[in-house]
């Protein structure tokens, strides 16, 4: 069936807005050329979007730089302000941006293990409010949150998980109460995968698995361009994967004895000590990342080489299990440790997978590291806000 006039207008408006987002400011003539729409149709959509406060004249183009045909139209970036949060067990980081994702403010606050639930929530909410004020945002339109743990696919809420502090779940409710904003919550590893797909190591892949290597371990699955969460939101809980080389088996409430015991930060730190690899700690990242970075900087040194080989052996065990089930064709080593290992560690893991699996798999190092979670949360907030603001006015 042909689209109704209102539906056609909505489709055209969205197309124009997406082009302005991707290409930057454009003239009406350039919009006509890129969209394939007629001149009157482009004139109408420019008028509609300007009246809605979504675009405005931001300059002029051409030799004469005057007249209607020279006007450059761009998205009104301050039409909405967004926030992204990376919620860890040890603290919270926040970024505030405009509608196009340009960063306006960034802040973080550590939260000690012995901090009570109420004070921890108050510290985190206050951090967001202060960052918004610093960015000049009177209100936040959408807030994207990345947190460890499972997200209920039915409600979109963070599920109660053993081993995670209570203030994580309370924080989401507190933000919804204190801020007149839409709050979107997603698992941190899933957000990291979305960021790597859009801006990082997997930009050319529509199917891949991100293996998160940080304080803990996790995985995110992108199949045919879509993030897969599973029936209970638990796709990628690879820390619980039973693997050889551990002294016990994981349980429903404890991943010790699973892949976490081979590749979590504490396990990697212990492995480095066994091979005599040392490094100065770096603030705000697992010490395991500094150790791996030190080894990668001297890969031909016997101790470094043996350590990286042993670590690659461990990582290949977990990766091979995922590959056997999903055949993703590409594995990205993410998180702080994955990025620290870089191409040196990725090549070692790939070499082992060639021997372990008949399925061809490329292994890549993260381009974003630990910052991928915050980037993914911001992308999610931006997409959510644009979906709402770019919708037809009649909706």
Short mmCIF file of C-alpha atoms in Angstrom, two decimals:
data_model
loop_
_atom_site.label_atom_id
_atom_site.label_comp_id
_atom_site.label_asym_id
_atom_site.label_seq_id
_atom_site.Cartn_x
_atom_site.Cartn_y
_atom_site.Cartn_z
CA UNK A 1 0.00 0.00 0.00
CA UNK A 2 1.26 3.52 -0.75
CA UNK A 3 2.18 5.60 2.27
CA UNK A 4 -0.31 8.20 3.45
CA UNK A 5 0.75 11.86 3.05
CA UNK A 6 1.49 12.16 6.78
CA UNK A 7 3.54 8.96 6.79
CA UNK A 8 5.46 10.10 3.71
CA UNK A 9 6.22 13.42 5.38
CA UNK A 10 7.46 11.65 8.51
CA UNK A 11 9.72 9.38 6.44
CA UNK A 12 11.12 12.34 4.51
CA UNK A 13 11.72 14.34 7.68
CA UNK A 14 13.60 11.47 9.31
CA UNK A 15 15.68 10.95 6.20
CA UNK A 16 16.67 14.62 6.14
CA UNK A 17 17.49 14.66 9.85
CA UNK A 18 19.66 11.54 9.58
CA UNK A 19 21.56 13.08 6.67
CA UNK A 20 22.11 16.30 8.62
CA UNK A 21 23.40 14.22 11.52
CA UNK A 22 25.77 12.19 9.34
CA UNK A 23 26.95 14.88 6.93
CA UNK A 24 26.69 18.04 9.02
CA UNK A 25 25.03 21.25 7.79
CA UNK A 26 23.57 21.09 4.27
CA UNK A 27 21.81 23.45 1.90
CA UNK A 28 18.33 22.72 0.58
CA UNK A 29 19.93 21.89 -2.76
CA UNK A 30 22.27 19.37 -1.16
CA UNK A 31 19.36 17.79 0.70
CA UNK A 32 17.50 17.50 -2.61
CA UNK A 33 20.49 15.79 -4.22
CA UNK A 34 21.12 13.38 -1.32
CA UNK A 35 17.47 12.45 -0.72
CA UNK A 36 16.29 12.35 -4.31
CA UNK A 37 13.21 14.35 -3.29
CA UNK A 38 11.72 17.15 -5.36
CA UNK A 39 12.55 20.77 -4.66
CA UNK A 40 9.04 21.60 -3.31
CA UNK A 41 9.13 18.53 -1.03
CA UNK A 42 12.51 19.57 0.39
CA UNK A 43 11.28 23.13 0.88
CA UNK A 44 8.26 21.83 2.79
CA UNK A 45 10.30 19.57 5.08
CA UNK A 46 12.81 22.35 5.79
CA UNK A 47 9.92 24.60 6.80
CA UNK A 48 8.40 21.89 9.02
CA UNK A 49 11.66 21.01 10.77
CA UNK A 50 12.51 24.67 11.31
CA UNK A 51 9.08 25.37 12.80
CA UNK A 52 9.53 22.35 15.10
CA UNK A 53 12.82 23.77 16.39
CA UNK A 54 14.83 20.80 15.13
CA UNK A 55 16.90 22.61 12.50
CA UNK A 56 18.02 26.18 11.93
CA UNK A 57 20.15 28.21 9.55
CA UNK A 58 23.75 27.87 10.73
CA UNK A 59 25.59 29.66 7.92
CA UNK A 60 25.83 30.10 4.17
CA UNK A 61 27.58 28.21 1.41
CA UNK A 62 28.82 29.01 -2.07
CA UNK A 63 30.77 31.81 -3.67
CA UNK A 64 28.11 34.49 -3.20
CA UNK A 65 27.16 33.33 0.30
CA UNK A 66 23.81 35.08 0.14
CA UNK A 67 20.22 34.24 -0.68
CA UNK A 68 17.91 31.30 0.16
CA UNK A 69 19.86 28.77 -1.92
CA UNK A 70 23.04 29.46 0.05
CA UNK A 71 21.54 28.85 3.49
CA UNK A 72 23.10 25.97 5.43
CA UNK A 73 20.73 24.08 7.69
CA UNK A 74 21.90 22.12 10.72
CA UNK A 75 20.31 20.23 13.60
CA UNK A 76 19.72 22.39 16.69
CA UNK A 77 22.16 20.59 18.95
CA UNK A 78 20.91 22.14 22.19
CA UNK A 79 17.34 21.06 21.46
CA UNK A 80 17.99 18.36 24.06
CA UNK A 81 20.73 17.42 26.50
CA UNK A 82 21.74 13.85 27.26
CA UNK A 83 23.69 12.06 29.97
CA UNK A 84 25.56 8.76 29.96
CA UNK A 85 26.62 6.86 33.08
CA UNK A 86 29.12 4.06 33.54
CA UNK A 87 28.20 2.46 36.86
CA UNK A 88 30.91 0.26 38.35
CA UNK A 89 31.18 -1.38 41.75
CA UNK A 90 33.85 1.16 42.71
CA UNK A 91 32.27 4.35 41.38
CA UNK A 92 30.36 6.22 38.69
CA UNK A 93 31.44 8.21 35.62
CA UNK A 94 29.14 10.55 33.71
CA UNK A 95 29.24 12.46 30.42
CA UNK A 96 26.72 15.13 29.40
CA UNK A 97 26.28 15.94 25.72
CA UNK A 98 24.03 17.78 23.30
CA UNK A 99 21.60 16.10 20.90
CA UNK A 100 24.38 15.37 18.40
CA UNK A 101 26.58 13.73 21.02
CA UNK A 102 29.14 16.52 21.44
CA UNK A 103 30.58 16.24 24.96
CA UNK A 104 29.83 19.22 27.20
CA UNK A 105 30.88 17.95 30.63
CA UNK A 106 32.53 14.90 32.18
CA UNK A 107 32.92 13.87 35.83
CA UNK A 108 33.39 10.84 38.06
CA UNK A 109 33.15 9.95 41.73
CA UNK A 110 34.63 6.97 43.60
CA UNK A 111 32.29 5.07 45.91
CA UNK A 112 33.95 3.01 48.62
CA UNK A 113 32.86 -0.54 49.43
CA UNK A 114 31.72 0.47 52.90
CA UNK A 115 29.53 3.35 51.70
CA UNK A 116 25.88 2.83 52.62
CA UNK A 117 23.23 2.45 49.95
CA UNK A 118 21.61 5.84 50.60
CA UNK A 119 24.85 7.86 50.62
CA UNK A 120 26.14 6.02 47.54
CA UNK A 121 22.98 6.80 45.58
CA UNK A 122 23.09 10.44 46.70
CA UNK A 123 26.72 10.79 45.57
CA UNK A 124 25.90 9.40 42.14
CA UNK A 125 22.76 11.47 41.58
CA UNK A 126 24.51 14.64 42.76
CA UNK A 127 27.33 13.92 40.32
CA UNK A 128 24.85 13.80 37.42
CA UNK A 129 23.12 17.00 38.54
CA UNK A 130 26.43 18.86 38.84
CA UNK A 131 27.61 17.67 35.43
CA UNK A 132 24.34 18.78 33.86
CA UNK A 133 24.67 22.20 35.47
CA UNK A 134 28.28 22.50 34.26
CA UNK A 135 27.09 21.66 30.74
CA UNK A 136 24.47 24.40 30.89
CA UNK A 137 21.61 21.92 30.67
CA UNK A 138 18.45 23.09 32.39
CA UNK A 139 17.07 19.59 32.10
CA UNK A 140 18.19 16.24 30.72
CA UNK A 141 16.05 14.66 28.04
CA UNK A 142 17.46 11.11 28.15
CA UNK A 143 19.93 9.30 30.41
CA UNK A 144 21.71 6.13 29.29
CA UNK A 145 23.14 3.89 32.01
CA UNK A 146 25.62 1.05 31.65
CA UNK A 147 25.82 -1.27 34.65
CA UNK A 148 27.08 -4.77 35.46
CA UNK A 149 24.44 -7.44 35.93
CA UNK A 150 21.40 -8.63 34.04
CA UNK A 151 18.77 -6.39 32.49
CA UNK A 152 15.26 -7.87 32.55
CA UNK A 153 14.24 -7.99 28.86
CA UNK A 154 10.58 -7.60 29.80
CA UNK A 155 10.83 -4.53 32.03
CA UNK A 156 14.19 -3.05 31.00
CA UNK A 157 15.16 -2.88 34.66
CA UNK A 158 18.37 -3.99 36.35
CA UNK A 159 17.74 -7.34 38.02
CA UNK A 160 18.73 -8.06 41.59
CA UNK A 161 22.07 -9.87 41.32
CA UNK A 162 24.19 -11.38 44.06
CA UNK A 163 27.64 -9.86 44.34
CA UNK A 164 26.58 -6.42 43.14
CA UNK A 165 25.94 -3.53 45.53
CA UNK A 166 22.32 -2.63 46.30
CA UNK A 167 22.90 1.00 45.35
CA UNK A 168 23.12 0.02 41.66
CA UNK A 169 19.42 -0.85 41.49
CA UNK A 170 18.41 2.03 43.74
CA UNK A 171 20.33 4.50 41.57
CA UNK A 172 18.09 3.91 38.57
CA UNK A 173 14.94 4.61 40.59
CA UNK A 174 16.52 7.68 42.21
CA UNK A 175 17.46 9.16 38.84
CA UNK A 176 13.93 8.62 37.57
CA UNK A 177 12.57 10.39 40.65
CA UNK A 178 15.01 13.32 40.70
CA UNK A 179 15.38 14.02 36.98
CA UNK A 180 12.60 14.84 34.51
CA UNK A 181 14.32 12.51 32.04
CA UNK A 182 13.84 9.22 30.26
CA UNK A 183 16.21 6.65 31.79
CA UNK A 184 17.53 3.73 29.71
CA UNK A 185 19.51 0.92 31.36
CA UNK A 186 21.69 -1.65 29.60
CA UNK A 187 24.32 -4.20 30.57
CA UNK A 188 27.78 -2.64 30.40
CA UNK A 189 29.26 -5.27 28.08
CA UNK A 190 26.37 -4.93 25.66
CA UNK A 191 26.95 -1.17 25.53
CA UNK A 192 30.65 -1.72 24.90
CA UNK A 193 29.78 -3.93 21.93
CA UNK A 194 27.42 -1.31 20.51
CA UNK A 195 30.18 1.29 20.81
CA UNK A 196 32.73 -0.97 19.09
CA UNK A 197 30.21 -1.61 16.31
CA UNK A 198 29.49 2.07 15.73
CA UNK A 199 32.83 3.73 16.50
CA UNK A 200 35.40 1.07 17.26
CA UNK A 201 37.01 -2.16 16.13
CA UNK A 202 33.89 -3.76 14.60
CA UNK A 203 32.65 -0.95 12.34
CA UNK A 204 32.77 -3.25 9.31
CA UNK A 205 31.09 -6.24 10.98
CA UNK A 206 27.40 -6.95 11.44
CA UNK A 207 28.13 -10.19 13.31
CA UNK A 208 30.75 -10.47 16.04
CA UNK A 209 31.29 -11.25 19.72
CA UNK A 210 32.89 -8.85 22.17
CA UNK A 211 34.88 -10.61 24.89
CA UNK A 212 35.05 -8.17 27.82
CA UNK A 213 38.25 -8.37 29.86
CA UNK A 214 38.31 -5.99 32.80
CA UNK A 215 37.84 -6.48 36.51
CA UNK A 216 35.54 -9.31 35.51
CA UNK A 217 34.71 -11.09 32.27
CA UNK A 218 31.70 -10.97 30.01
CA UNK A 219 30.65 -11.23 26.42
CA UNK A 220 28.21 -9.44 24.14
CA UNK A 221 26.73 -10.92 20.99
CA UNK A 222 25.88 -8.95 17.84
CA UNK A 223 24.20 -11.11 15.19
CA UNK A 224 23.08 -9.68 11.84
CA UNK A 225 23.53 -6.17 13.20
CA UNK A 226 21.36 -6.72 16.28
CA UNK A 227 22.32 -7.04 19.92
CA UNK A 228 21.11 -10.38 21.32
CA UNK A 229 20.16 -10.44 25.00
CA UNK A 230 18.66 -13.90 25.49
CA UNK A 231 15.45 -15.06 27.18
CA UNK A 232 16.43 -13.72 30.61
CA UNK A 233 18.90 -11.03 29.53
CA UNK A 234 21.85 -13.29 30.30
CA UNK A 235 23.46 -13.80 26.90
CA UNK A 236 27.21 -13.43 27.35
CA UNK A 237 27.54 -14.32 31.04
CA UNK A 238 30.75 -16.07 30.06
CA UNK A 239 32.27 -15.72 33.52
CA UNK A 240 30.08 -18.68 34.54
CA UNK A 241 31.28 -20.84 31.62
CA UNK A 242 32.75 -24.12 32.96
CA UNK A 243 36.27 -24.46 31.56
CA UNK A 244 39.27 -26.73 32.05
CA UNK A 245 42.12 -25.38 34.14
CA UNK A 246 40.16 -24.41 37.25
CA UNK A 247 39.96 -26.27 40.55
CA UNK A 248 36.17 -26.26 40.87
CA UNK A 249 32.96 -25.51 39.00
CA UNK A 250 30.94 -22.28 39.06
CA UNK A 251 27.58 -22.16 40.81
CA UNK A 252 24.37 -20.25 40.16
CA UNK A 253 25.55 -17.53 42.55
CA UNK A 254 29.33 -17.56 42.12
CA UNK A 255 31.39 -17.55 38.92
CA UNK A 256 34.55 -18.72 40.70
CA UNK A 257 35.62 -21.90 38.93
CA UNK A 258 34.31 -20.63 35.60
CA UNK A 259 36.04 -18.65 32.86
CA UNK A 260 36.23 -15.74 35.31
CA UNK A 261 38.80 -17.71 37.28
CA UNK A 262 41.03 -17.85 34.20
CA UNK A 263 40.58 -14.40 32.71
CA UNK A 264 39.30 -12.02 35.40
CA UNK A 265 41.65 -9.25 36.54
CA UNK A 266 42.73 -11.08 39.69
CA UNK A 267 43.54 -14.22 37.71
CA UNK A 268 45.54 -12.27 35.12
CA UNK A 269 47.45 -10.48 37.88
CA UNK A 270 48.31 -13.81 39.47
CA UNK A 271 49.43 -15.19 36.13
CA UNK A 272 51.71 -12.21 35.57
CA UNK A 273 53.29 -12.71 38.98
CA UNK A 274 53.96 -16.35 38.14
CA UNK A 275 56.00 -15.27 35.09
CA UNK A 276 57.74 -12.36 36.79
CA UNK A 277 55.96 -9.58 34.89
CA UNK A 278 55.60 -6.35 36.90
CA UNK A 279 54.24 -2.87 36.24
CA UNK A 280 53.34 0.31 38.08
CA UNK A 281 49.61 0.55 38.85
CA UNK A 282 47.57 3.02 36.79
CA UNK A 283 44.70 4.86 38.48
CA UNK A 284 41.15 3.97 37.46
CA UNK A 285 41.94 0.74 35.67
CA UNK A 286 42.54 -2.90 36.71
CA UNK A 287 46.19 -3.56 37.51
CA UNK A 288 45.96 -6.49 35.11
CA UNK A 289 45.75 -4.00 32.23
CA UNK A 290 49.04 -2.35 33.24
CA UNK A 291 50.70 -5.77 33.48
CA UNK A 292 49.50 -6.82 30.05
CA UNK A 293 50.56 -3.45 28.60
CA UNK A 294 54.03 -3.88 30.10
CA UNK A 295 54.36 -7.34 28.59
CA UNK A 296 53.17 -6.15 25.18
CA UNK A 297 55.78 -3.38 25.21
CA UNK A 298 58.52 -6.04 25.43
CA UNK A 299 56.95 -9.06 23.68
CA UNK A 300 60.32 -10.63 22.81
CA UNK A 301 61.47 -10.73 26.44
CA UNK A 302 61.22 -14.35 27.65
CA UNK A 303 59.07 -13.56 30.70
CA UNK A 304 56.72 -11.32 28.72
CA UNK A 305 56.41 -13.81 25.88
CA UNK A 306 55.61 -16.72 28.20
CA UNK A 307 53.06 -14.64 30.09
CA UNK A 308 51.29 -13.51 26.91
CA UNK A 309 51.30 -17.08 25.57
CA UNK A 310 49.74 -18.40 28.79
CA UNK A 311 47.15 -15.64 28.80
CA UNK A 312 46.28 -16.30 25.15
CA UNK A 313 45.84 -20.00 25.98
CA UNK A 314 43.28 -19.05 28.63
CA UNK A 315 41.41 -16.59 26.46
CA UNK A 316 41.25 -19.02 23.57
CA UNK A 317 39.47 -21.57 25.76
CA UNK A 318 36.59 -19.20 26.41
CA UNK A 319 36.53 -17.79 22.90
CA UNK A 320 36.49 -21.24 21.29
CA UNK A 321 33.40 -22.22 23.28
CA UNK A 322 31.53 -19.15 22.03
CA UNK A 323 32.71 -19.69 18.46
CA UNK A 324 31.54 -23.31 18.44
CA UNK A 325 27.98 -22.20 19.25
CA UNK A 326 27.66 -18.89 17.38
CA UNK A 327 30.25 -18.89 14.56
CA UNK A 328 30.57 -15.07 14.72
CA UNK A 329 33.56 -14.82 12.38
CA UNK A 330 35.08 -12.10 14.58
CA UNK A 331 35.95 -11.75 18.25
CA UNK A 332 36.87 -8.38 19.72
CA UNK A 333 38.99 -8.42 22.89
CA UNK A 334 37.40 -5.55 24.81
CA UNK A 335 37.70 -3.91 28.19
CA UNK A 336 40.83 -2.42 29.69
CA UNK A 337 42.81 -5.66 29.48
CA UNK A 338 41.74 -6.37 25.90
CA UNK A 339 42.80 -2.96 24.71
CA UNK A 340 46.07 -3.17 26.67
CA UNK A 341 46.86 -6.44 24.89
CA UNK A 342 46.33 -4.80 21.52
CA UNK A 343 47.23 -6.55 18.30
CA UNK A 344 49.98 -8.55 20.01
CA UNK A 345 47.58 -10.42 22.29
CA UNK A 346 44.84 -10.61 19.64
CA UNK A 347 47.23 -12.31 17.20
CA UNK A 348 48.23 -14.87 19.81
CA UNK A 349 44.59 -15.72 20.56
CA UNK A 350 43.77 -15.99 16.86
CA UNK A 351 46.66 -18.39 16.30
CA UNK A 352 45.29 -20.69 18.98
CA UNK A 353 41.75 -20.54 17.64
CA UNK A 354 43.01 -21.66 14.23
CA UNK A 355 44.22 -24.85 15.90
CA UNK A 356 41.17 -25.27 18.15
CA UNK A 357 38.25 -24.51 15.84
CA UNK A 358 37.39 -25.36 12.21
CA UNK A 359 35.43 -22.09 11.99
CA UNK A 360 37.52 -19.18 10.65
CA UNK A 361 37.56 -16.38 13.20
CA UNK A 362 39.36 -13.05 13.17
CA UNK A 363 40.45 -11.69 16.55
CA UNK A 364 40.74 -7.93 16.98
CA UNK A 365 41.76 -5.68 19.84
CA UNK A 366 39.31 -3.13 21.18
CA UNK A 367 39.65 0.39 19.83
CA UNK A 368 37.85 1.88 22.84
CA UNK A 369 38.86 -0.17 25.91
CA UNK A 370 37.16 0.66 29.19
CA UNK A 371 35.73 3.86 27.69
CA UNK A 372 33.46 1.80 25.44
CA UNK A 373 30.77 1.49 28.13
CA UNK A 374 30.37 5.24 28.52
CA UNK A 375 30.45 5.70 24.74
CA UNK A 376 27.80 3.02 24.28
CA UNK A 377 25.59 4.57 26.95
CA UNK A 378 25.84 7.94 25.23
CA UNK A 379 25.00 6.44 21.83
CA UNK A 380 21.98 4.70 23.37
CA UNK A 381 20.79 7.92 25.00
CA UNK A 382 21.28 9.85 21.75
CA UNK A 383 19.41 7.27 19.68
CA UNK A 384 16.55 7.21 22.18
CA UNK A 385 16.25 10.99 22.27
CA UNK A 386 16.41 11.33 18.50
CA UNK A 387 13.80 8.61 18.00
CA UNK A 388 11.42 10.63 20.13
CA UNK A 389 12.29 14.12 18.91
CA UNK A 390 12.51 13.16 15.23
CA UNK A 391 9.12 11.45 15.35
CA UNK A 392 6.21 13.13 13.51
CA UNK A 393 4.50 15.81 15.63
CA UNK A 394 1.16 13.99 15.48
CA UNK A 395 2.50 10.94 17.31
#
